[in-house]
Short mmCIF file of C-alpha atoms in Angstrom, two decimals:
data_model
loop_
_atom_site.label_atom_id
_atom_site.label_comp_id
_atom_site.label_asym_id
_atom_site.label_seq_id
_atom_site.Cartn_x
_atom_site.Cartn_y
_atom_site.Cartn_z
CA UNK A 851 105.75 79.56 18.27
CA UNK A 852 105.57 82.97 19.04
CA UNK A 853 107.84 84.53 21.66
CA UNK A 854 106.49 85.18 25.02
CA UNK A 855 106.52 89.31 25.62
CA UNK A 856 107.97 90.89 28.39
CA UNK A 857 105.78 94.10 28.88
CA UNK A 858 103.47 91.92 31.62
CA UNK A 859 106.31 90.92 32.91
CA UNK A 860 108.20 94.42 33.23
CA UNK A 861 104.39 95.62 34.27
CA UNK A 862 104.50 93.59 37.20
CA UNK A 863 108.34 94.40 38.73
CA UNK A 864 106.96 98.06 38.38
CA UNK A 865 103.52 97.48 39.98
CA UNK A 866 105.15 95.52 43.11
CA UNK A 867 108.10 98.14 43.34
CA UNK A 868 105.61 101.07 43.21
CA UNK A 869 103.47 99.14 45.68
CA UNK A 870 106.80 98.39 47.88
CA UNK A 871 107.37 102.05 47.57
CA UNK A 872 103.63 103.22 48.91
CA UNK A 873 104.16 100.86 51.66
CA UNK A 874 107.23 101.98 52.60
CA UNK A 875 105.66 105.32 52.58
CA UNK A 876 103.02 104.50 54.35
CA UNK A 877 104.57 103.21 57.52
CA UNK A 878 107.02 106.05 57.49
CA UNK A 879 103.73 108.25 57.52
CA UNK A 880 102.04 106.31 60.41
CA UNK A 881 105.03 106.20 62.42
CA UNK A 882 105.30 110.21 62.10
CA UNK A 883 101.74 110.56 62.82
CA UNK A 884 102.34 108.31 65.74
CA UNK A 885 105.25 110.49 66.64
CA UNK A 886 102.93 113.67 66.49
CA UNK A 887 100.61 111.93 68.91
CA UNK A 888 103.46 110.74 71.84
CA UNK A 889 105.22 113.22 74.45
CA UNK A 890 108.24 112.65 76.07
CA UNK A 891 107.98 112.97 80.38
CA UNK A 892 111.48 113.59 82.18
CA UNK A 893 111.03 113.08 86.08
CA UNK A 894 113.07 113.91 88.84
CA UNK A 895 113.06 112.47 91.97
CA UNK A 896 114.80 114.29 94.79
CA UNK A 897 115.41 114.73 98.41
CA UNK A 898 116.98 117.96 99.35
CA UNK A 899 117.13 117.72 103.06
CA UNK A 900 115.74 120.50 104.73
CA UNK A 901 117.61 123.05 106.52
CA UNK A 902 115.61 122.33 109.73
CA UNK A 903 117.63 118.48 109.91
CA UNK A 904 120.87 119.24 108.48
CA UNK A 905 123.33 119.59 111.24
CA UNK A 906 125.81 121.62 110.32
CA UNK A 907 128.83 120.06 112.81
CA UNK A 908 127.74 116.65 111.58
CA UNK A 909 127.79 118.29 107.67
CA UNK A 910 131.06 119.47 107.74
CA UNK A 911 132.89 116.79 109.16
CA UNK A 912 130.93 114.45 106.22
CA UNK A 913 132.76 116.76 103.60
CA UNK A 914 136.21 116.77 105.40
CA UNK A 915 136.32 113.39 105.76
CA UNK A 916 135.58 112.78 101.58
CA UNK A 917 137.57 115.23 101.05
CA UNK A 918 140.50 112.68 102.74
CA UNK A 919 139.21 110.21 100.71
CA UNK A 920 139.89 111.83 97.36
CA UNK A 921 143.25 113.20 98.22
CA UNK A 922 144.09 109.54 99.20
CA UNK A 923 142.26 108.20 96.16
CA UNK A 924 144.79 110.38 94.20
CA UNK A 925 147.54 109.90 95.70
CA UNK A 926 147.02 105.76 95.21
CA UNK A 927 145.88 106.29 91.52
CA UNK A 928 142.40 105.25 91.79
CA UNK A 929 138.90 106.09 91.66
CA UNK A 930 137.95 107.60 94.56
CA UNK A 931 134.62 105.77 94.88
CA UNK A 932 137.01 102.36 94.45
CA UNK A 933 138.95 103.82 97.13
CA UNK A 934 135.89 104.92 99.67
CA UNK A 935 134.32 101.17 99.09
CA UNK A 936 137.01 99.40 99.88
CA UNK A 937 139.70 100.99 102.02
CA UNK A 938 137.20 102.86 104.69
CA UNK A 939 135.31 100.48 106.40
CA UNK A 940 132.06 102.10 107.67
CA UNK A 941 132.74 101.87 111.62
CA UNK A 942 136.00 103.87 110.77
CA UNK A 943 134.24 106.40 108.48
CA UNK A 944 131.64 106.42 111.35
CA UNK A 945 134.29 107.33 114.01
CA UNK A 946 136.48 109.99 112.29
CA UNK A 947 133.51 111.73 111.88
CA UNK A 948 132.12 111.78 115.71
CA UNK A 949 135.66 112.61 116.21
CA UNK A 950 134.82 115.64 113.88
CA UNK A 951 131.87 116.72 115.80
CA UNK A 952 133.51 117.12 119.02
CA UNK A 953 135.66 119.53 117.31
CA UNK A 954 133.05 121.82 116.07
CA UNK A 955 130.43 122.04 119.05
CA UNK A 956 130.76 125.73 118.45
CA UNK A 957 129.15 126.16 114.86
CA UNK A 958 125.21 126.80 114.73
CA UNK A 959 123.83 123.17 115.42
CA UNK A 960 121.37 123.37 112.48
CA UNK A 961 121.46 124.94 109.66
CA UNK A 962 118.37 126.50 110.12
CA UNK A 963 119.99 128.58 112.34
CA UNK A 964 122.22 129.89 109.71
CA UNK A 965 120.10 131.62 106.82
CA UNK A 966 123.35 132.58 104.65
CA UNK A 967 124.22 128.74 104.87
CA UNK A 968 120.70 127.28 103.61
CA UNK A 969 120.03 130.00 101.17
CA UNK A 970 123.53 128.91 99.66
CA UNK A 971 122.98 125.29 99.85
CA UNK A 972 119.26 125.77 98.27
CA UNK A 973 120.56 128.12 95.41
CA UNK A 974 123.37 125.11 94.65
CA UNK A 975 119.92 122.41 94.28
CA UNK A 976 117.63 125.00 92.15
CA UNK A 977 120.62 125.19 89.76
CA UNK A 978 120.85 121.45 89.46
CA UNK A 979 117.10 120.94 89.10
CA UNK A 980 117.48 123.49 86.36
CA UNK A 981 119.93 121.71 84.81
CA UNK A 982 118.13 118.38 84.57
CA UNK A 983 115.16 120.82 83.30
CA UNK A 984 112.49 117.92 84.10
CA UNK A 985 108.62 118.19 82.79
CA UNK A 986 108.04 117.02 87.21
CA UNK A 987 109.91 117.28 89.88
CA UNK A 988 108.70 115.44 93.26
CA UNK A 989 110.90 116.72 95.97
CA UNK A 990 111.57 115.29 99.72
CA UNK A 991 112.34 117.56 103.01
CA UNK A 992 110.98 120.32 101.18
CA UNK A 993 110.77 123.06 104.15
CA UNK A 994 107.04 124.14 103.90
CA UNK A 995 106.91 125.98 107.24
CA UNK A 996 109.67 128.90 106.01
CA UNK A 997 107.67 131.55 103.63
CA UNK A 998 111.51 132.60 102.46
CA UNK A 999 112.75 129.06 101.62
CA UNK A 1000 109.07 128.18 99.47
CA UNK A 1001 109.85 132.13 98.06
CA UNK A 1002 113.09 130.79 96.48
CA UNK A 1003 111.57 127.72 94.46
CA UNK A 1004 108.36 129.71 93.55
CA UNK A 1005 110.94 132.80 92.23
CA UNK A 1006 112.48 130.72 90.39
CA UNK A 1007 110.34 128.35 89.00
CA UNK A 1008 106.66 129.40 88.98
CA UNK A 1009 106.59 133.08 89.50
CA UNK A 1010 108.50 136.28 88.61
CA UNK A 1011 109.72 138.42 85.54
CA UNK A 1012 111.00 137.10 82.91
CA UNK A 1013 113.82 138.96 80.81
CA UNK A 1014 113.48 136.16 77.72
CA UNK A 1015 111.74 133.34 76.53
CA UNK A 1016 114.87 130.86 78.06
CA UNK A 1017 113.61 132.24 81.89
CA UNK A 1018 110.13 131.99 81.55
CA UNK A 1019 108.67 129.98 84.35
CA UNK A 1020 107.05 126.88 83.46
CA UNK A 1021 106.02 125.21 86.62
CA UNK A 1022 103.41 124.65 88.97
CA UNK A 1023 104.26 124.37 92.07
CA UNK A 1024 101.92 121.79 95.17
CA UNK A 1025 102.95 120.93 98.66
CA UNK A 1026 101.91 119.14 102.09
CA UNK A 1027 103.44 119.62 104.96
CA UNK A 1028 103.77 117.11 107.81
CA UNK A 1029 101.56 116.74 110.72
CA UNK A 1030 102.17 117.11 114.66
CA UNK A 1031 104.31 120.79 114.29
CA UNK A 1032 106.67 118.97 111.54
CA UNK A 1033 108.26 121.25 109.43
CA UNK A 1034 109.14 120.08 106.40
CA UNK A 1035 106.94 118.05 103.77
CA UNK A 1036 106.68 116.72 100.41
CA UNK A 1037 106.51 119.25 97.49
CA UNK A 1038 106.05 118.36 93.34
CA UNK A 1039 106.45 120.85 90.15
CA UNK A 1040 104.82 120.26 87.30
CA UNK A 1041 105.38 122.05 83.51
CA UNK A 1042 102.35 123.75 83.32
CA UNK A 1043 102.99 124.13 79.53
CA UNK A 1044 102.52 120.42 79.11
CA UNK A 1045 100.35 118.87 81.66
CA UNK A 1046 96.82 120.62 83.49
CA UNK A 1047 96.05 119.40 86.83
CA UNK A 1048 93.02 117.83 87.14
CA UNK A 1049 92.93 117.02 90.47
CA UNK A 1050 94.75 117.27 94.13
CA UNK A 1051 94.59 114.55 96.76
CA UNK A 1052 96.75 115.22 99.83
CA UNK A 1053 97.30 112.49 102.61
CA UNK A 1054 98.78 112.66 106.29
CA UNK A 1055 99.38 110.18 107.69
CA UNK A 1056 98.50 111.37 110.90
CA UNK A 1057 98.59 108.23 113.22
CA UNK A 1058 101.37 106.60 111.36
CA UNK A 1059 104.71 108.91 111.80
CA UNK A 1060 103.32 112.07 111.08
CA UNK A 1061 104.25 111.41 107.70
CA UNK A 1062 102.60 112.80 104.08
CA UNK A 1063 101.91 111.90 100.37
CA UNK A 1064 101.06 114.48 97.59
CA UNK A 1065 99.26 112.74 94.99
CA UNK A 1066 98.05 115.29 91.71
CA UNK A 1067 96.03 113.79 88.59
CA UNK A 1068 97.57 114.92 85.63
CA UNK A 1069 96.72 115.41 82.15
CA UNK A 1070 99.12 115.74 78.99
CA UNK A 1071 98.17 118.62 76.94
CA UNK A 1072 99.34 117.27 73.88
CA UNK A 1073 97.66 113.56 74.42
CA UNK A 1074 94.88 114.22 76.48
CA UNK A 1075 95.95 110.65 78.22
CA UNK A 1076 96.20 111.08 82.38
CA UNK A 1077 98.32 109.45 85.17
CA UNK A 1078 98.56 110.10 88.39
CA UNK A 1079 102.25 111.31 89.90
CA UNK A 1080 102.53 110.17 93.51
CA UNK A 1081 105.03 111.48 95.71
CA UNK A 1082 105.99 110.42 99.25
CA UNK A 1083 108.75 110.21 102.17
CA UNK A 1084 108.45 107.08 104.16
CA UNK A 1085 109.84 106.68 107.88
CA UNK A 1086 113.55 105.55 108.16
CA UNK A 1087 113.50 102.14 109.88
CA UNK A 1088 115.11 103.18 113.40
CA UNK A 1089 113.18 100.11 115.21
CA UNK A 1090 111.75 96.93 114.76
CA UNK A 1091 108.35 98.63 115.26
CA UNK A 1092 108.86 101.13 112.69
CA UNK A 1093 110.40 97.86 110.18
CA UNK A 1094 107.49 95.86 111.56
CA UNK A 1095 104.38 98.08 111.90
CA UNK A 1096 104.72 101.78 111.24
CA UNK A 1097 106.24 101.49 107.83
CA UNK A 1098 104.00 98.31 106.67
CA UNK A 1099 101.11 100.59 107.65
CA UNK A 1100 102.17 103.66 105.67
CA UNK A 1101 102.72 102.07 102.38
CA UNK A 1102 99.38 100.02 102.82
CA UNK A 1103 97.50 103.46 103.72
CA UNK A 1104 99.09 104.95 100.77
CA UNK A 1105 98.14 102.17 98.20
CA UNK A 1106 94.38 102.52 99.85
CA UNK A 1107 94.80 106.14 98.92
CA UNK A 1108 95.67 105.81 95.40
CA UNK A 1109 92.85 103.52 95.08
CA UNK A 1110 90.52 105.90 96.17
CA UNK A 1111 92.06 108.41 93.78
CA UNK A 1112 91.87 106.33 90.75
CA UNK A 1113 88.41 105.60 91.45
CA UNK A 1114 87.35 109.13 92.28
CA UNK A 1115 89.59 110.31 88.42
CA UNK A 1116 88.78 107.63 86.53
CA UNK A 1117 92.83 107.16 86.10
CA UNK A 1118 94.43 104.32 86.09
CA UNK A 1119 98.03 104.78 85.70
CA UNK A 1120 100.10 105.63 88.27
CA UNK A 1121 103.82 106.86 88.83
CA UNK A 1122 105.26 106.80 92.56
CA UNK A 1123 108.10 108.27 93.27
CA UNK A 1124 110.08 109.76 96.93
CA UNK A 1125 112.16 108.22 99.58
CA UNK A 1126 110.97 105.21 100.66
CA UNK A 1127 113.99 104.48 103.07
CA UNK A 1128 114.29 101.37 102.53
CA UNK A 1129 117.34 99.39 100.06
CA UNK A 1130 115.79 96.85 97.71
CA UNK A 1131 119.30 95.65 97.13
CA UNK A 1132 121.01 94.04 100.48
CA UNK A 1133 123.19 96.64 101.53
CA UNK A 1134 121.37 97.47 104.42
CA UNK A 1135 121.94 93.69 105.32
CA UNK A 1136 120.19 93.07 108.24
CA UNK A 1137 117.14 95.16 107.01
CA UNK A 1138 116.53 95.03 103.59
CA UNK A 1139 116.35 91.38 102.93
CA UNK A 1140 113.29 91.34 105.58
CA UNK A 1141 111.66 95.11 105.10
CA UNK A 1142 108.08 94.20 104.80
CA UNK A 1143 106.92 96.77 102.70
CA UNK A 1144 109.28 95.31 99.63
CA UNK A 1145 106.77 92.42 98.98
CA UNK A 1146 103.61 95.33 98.87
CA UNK A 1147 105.56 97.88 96.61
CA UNK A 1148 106.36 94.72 94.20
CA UNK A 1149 102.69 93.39 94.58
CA UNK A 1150 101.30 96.93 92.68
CA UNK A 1151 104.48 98.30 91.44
CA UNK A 1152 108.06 97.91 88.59
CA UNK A 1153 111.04 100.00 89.24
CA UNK A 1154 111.97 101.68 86.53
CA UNK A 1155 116.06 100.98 87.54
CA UNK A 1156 116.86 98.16 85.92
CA UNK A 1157 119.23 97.13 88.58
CA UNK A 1158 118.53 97.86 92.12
CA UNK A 1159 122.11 98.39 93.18
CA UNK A 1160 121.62 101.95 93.84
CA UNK A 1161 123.34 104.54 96.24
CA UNK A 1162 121.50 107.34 96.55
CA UNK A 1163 121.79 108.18 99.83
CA UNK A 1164 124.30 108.42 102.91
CA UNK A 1165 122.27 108.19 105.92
CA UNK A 1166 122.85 109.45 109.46
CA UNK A 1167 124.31 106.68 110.48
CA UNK A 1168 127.11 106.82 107.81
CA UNK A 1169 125.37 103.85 105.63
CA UNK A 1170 125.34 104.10 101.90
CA UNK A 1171 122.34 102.51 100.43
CA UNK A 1172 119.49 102.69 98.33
CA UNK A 1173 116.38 104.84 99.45
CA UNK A 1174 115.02 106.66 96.17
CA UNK A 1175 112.67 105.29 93.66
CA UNK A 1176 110.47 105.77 90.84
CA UNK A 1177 108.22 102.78 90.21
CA UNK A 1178 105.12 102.95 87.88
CA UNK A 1179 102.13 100.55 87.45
CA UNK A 1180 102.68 97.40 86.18
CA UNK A 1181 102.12 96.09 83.25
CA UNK A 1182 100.90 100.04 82.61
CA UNK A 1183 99.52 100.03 78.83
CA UNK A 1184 100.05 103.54 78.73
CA UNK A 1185 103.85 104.28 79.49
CA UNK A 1186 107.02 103.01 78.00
CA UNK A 1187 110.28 103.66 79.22
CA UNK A 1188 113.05 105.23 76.89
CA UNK A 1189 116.30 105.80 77.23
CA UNK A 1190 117.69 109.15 77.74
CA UNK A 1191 119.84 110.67 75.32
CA UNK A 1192 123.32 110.78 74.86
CA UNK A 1193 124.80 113.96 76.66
CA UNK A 1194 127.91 114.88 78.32
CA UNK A 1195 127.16 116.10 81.76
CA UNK A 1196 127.97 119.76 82.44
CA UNK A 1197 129.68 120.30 79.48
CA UNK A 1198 127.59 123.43 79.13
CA UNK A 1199 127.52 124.61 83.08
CA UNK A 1200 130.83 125.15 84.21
CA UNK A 1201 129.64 127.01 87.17
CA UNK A 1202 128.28 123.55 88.62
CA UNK A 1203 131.73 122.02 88.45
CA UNK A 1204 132.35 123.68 92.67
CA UNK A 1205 129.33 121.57 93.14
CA UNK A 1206 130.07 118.17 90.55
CA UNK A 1207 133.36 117.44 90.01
CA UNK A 1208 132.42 115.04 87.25
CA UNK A 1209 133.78 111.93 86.19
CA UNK A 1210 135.87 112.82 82.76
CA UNK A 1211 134.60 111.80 79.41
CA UNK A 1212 136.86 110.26 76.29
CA UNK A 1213 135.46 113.35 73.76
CA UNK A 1214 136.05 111.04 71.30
CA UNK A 1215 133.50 108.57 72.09
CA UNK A 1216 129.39 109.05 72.42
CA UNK A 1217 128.26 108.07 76.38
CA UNK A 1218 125.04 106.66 76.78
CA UNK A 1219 124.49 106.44 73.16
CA UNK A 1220 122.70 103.05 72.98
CA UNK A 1221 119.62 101.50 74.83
CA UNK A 1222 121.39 98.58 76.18
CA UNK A 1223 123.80 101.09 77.72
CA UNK A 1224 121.74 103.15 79.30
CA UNK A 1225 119.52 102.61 82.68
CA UNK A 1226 116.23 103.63 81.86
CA UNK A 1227 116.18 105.31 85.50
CA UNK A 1228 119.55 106.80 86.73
CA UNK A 1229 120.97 108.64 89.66
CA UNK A 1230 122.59 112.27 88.78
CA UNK A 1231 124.85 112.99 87.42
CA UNK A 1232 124.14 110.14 85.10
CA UNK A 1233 128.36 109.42 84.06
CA UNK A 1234 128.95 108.94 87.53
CA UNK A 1235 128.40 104.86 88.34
CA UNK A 1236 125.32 104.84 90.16
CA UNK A 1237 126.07 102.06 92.76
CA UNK A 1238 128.80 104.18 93.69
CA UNK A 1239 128.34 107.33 96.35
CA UNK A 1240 128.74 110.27 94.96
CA UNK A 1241 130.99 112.71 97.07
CA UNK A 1242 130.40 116.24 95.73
CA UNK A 1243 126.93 115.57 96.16
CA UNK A 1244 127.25 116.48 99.61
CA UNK A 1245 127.40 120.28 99.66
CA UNK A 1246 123.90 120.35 98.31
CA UNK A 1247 121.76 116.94 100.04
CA UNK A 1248 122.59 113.92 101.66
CA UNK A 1249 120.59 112.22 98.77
CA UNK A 1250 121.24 112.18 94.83
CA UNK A 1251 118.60 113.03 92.43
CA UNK A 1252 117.35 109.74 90.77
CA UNK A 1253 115.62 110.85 86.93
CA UNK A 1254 113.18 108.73 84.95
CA UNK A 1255 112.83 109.30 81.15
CA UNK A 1256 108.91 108.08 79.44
CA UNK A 1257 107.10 108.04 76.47
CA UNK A 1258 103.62 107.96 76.08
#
């Protein structure tokens, strides 16, 4: 009998591995070409509180009193977040810094008062929005009324000369002031490099706090796909009518709004971002739990946090709690949220260190290198825990900026 050959056989392992190989090609090639066809969206999120609230009695005493809190913290060998949660109970913190205020009746009351003071404070937030370098930027308490303050952002960001390629300004800059002789507003920046504008809708809510939404159609340049970025400041809960009615009746106004918009664009996709004043987490106990605008924000809207344990913001009564957001649309076809990549904050800007006293980094490990480490929305400066307050924060905004990283 003759011997069976091998040559079919041998044909065959080199036919499938050659086959193997142009598949393995293949996807490699469609996942590039995929690649080619994505973009990458960084957005900020950020109230800066305008120089027409900030009181600068109340201000100071804030920073002294933190300032006690760290020295104490390092005296006692802990972190002084660890120590501010749970060795200064808020009616103390509270007191101290009335106490404070009393003191210093004789500063300028607000800081609007005080140009050299604001025009400080604002250059401090313009070098931290450069430093997160984000494609939008949706910004709260933005002080429409004073020519000089807008001056500053559009200098920097939208207009004037450049000396290289590193300054050249990439932004676009929209606003909307309040109604009924408010002064401040909501203002958003968008890379003009990237994304066109296709269309403006802005909304006052006249009857309903004299509050405002800025809501722009955008288009990616390199995708021709389209969302719309919303951005918003609601009205801080003060009364049961404002928990009850007022608020209820803003975010309902602005969902009929963005309705109307996605009719009139043809877009469907939406990304909401501001202050919304409200914690979705209980630490504003006797408020949160029953705010009636959670149940509408969750009817149309995800939060891109994946924990809602947030503080973002110390508020006027001396509360720290949640009040920024970004949410998108849900079950949105069009984005997907990524991680953002590993980085060591201000390793490169040593100037911001006055400002960010970060938290300090083993060099020998890689932060925020994998997905299941990293919140897929986090609150500057990203090493610093974000259900923690952050103290330095203070000499720039009452508020820390919350970032959002997409793909699409």
């Amino acid at each position: 009998m003759k011997a069976p050959t091998l040559i079919p056989m041998i044909k065959r392992v080199v036919t499938n591995k050659t086959t193997s190989t142009q598949t393995t090609a293949a996807i490699v090639a469609a996942k590039a070409a995929a690649g080619k066809n994505k973009q990458e969206l960084k957005i900020v999120s950020f109230n800066i509180l305008a120089p027409c609230f900030l009181r600068m009695n109340k201000y100071e005493s804030r920073r002294k009193y933190y300032e006690e809190c760290k020295k104490k913290a390092k005296i006692r060998g802990v972190k002084s977040w660890e120590w501010q949660q749970t060795s200064s109970p808020k009616h103390h913190q509270h007191e101290h810094i009335q106490q404070q205020e009393r003191k210093s009746y004789e500063k300028p009351k607000m800081e609007s008062e005080c140009k050299e003071a604001w025009k400080k404070r604002i250059r401090k937030i313009i070098q931290i929005l450069k430093y997160i370098d984000a494609d939008i930027m949706t910004l709260q308490e933005f002080w429409v009324e004073n020519k000089e303050y807008v001056d500053m952002f559009e200098r920097e960001f939208v207009n004037g000369e450049e000396e290289n390629e590193e300054d050249k300004k990439r932004y676009e800059l929209y606003s909307i002031q309040r109604p009924n002789n408010k002064q401040d507003g909501v203002a958003t920046l968008i890379n003009k490099e990237k994304y066109n504008i296709q269309g403006v809708k802005k909304i006052k809510f006249n009857l309903q706090g004299s509050r405002v939404a800025l809501l722009l159609d955008v288009q990616c340049k390199k995708t021709g796909k389209k969302f719309i970025i919303a951005n918003t400041h609601l009205t801080f809960p003060h009364h049961e009518f404002d928990r009850k009615s007022l608020r209820p009746n803003q975010v309902n106004k602005l969902i009929e709004a963005l309705t109307e918009f996605q009719h009139e664009t043809g877009t469907k996709e939406v990304i909401l971002t501001g202050d919304f004043n409200t914690d979705i987490e209980t630490r504003m106990k006797g408020l949160a739990s029953k705010d009636p605008i959670l149940p509408i924000l969750r009817k149309h809207f995800a939060n891109t946090a994946k924990t809602y344990n947030i503080a973002s913001h110390l508020n006027h009564n001396d509360e720290i709690v949640g009040a920024d957001y970004i949410f998108h649309t849900k079950e949105t076809a069009l984005f997907k949220l990524v991680a953002p990549p590993p980085l060591h904050i201000f390793d490169t800007m040593p100037e911001l260190t006055n400002v960010v006293d970060y938290v300090p980094i083993d060099e020998n490990s890689t932060p925020m290198a994998s997905i299941e480490k990293v919140p897929q929305s986090y609150l500057f400066p990203m090493n610093y825990p974000s259900s923690q307050w952050y103290i330095p924060i203070l000499d720039v905004s009452d508020h820390r900026p919350i970032v959002a990283h997409f793909s699409f």
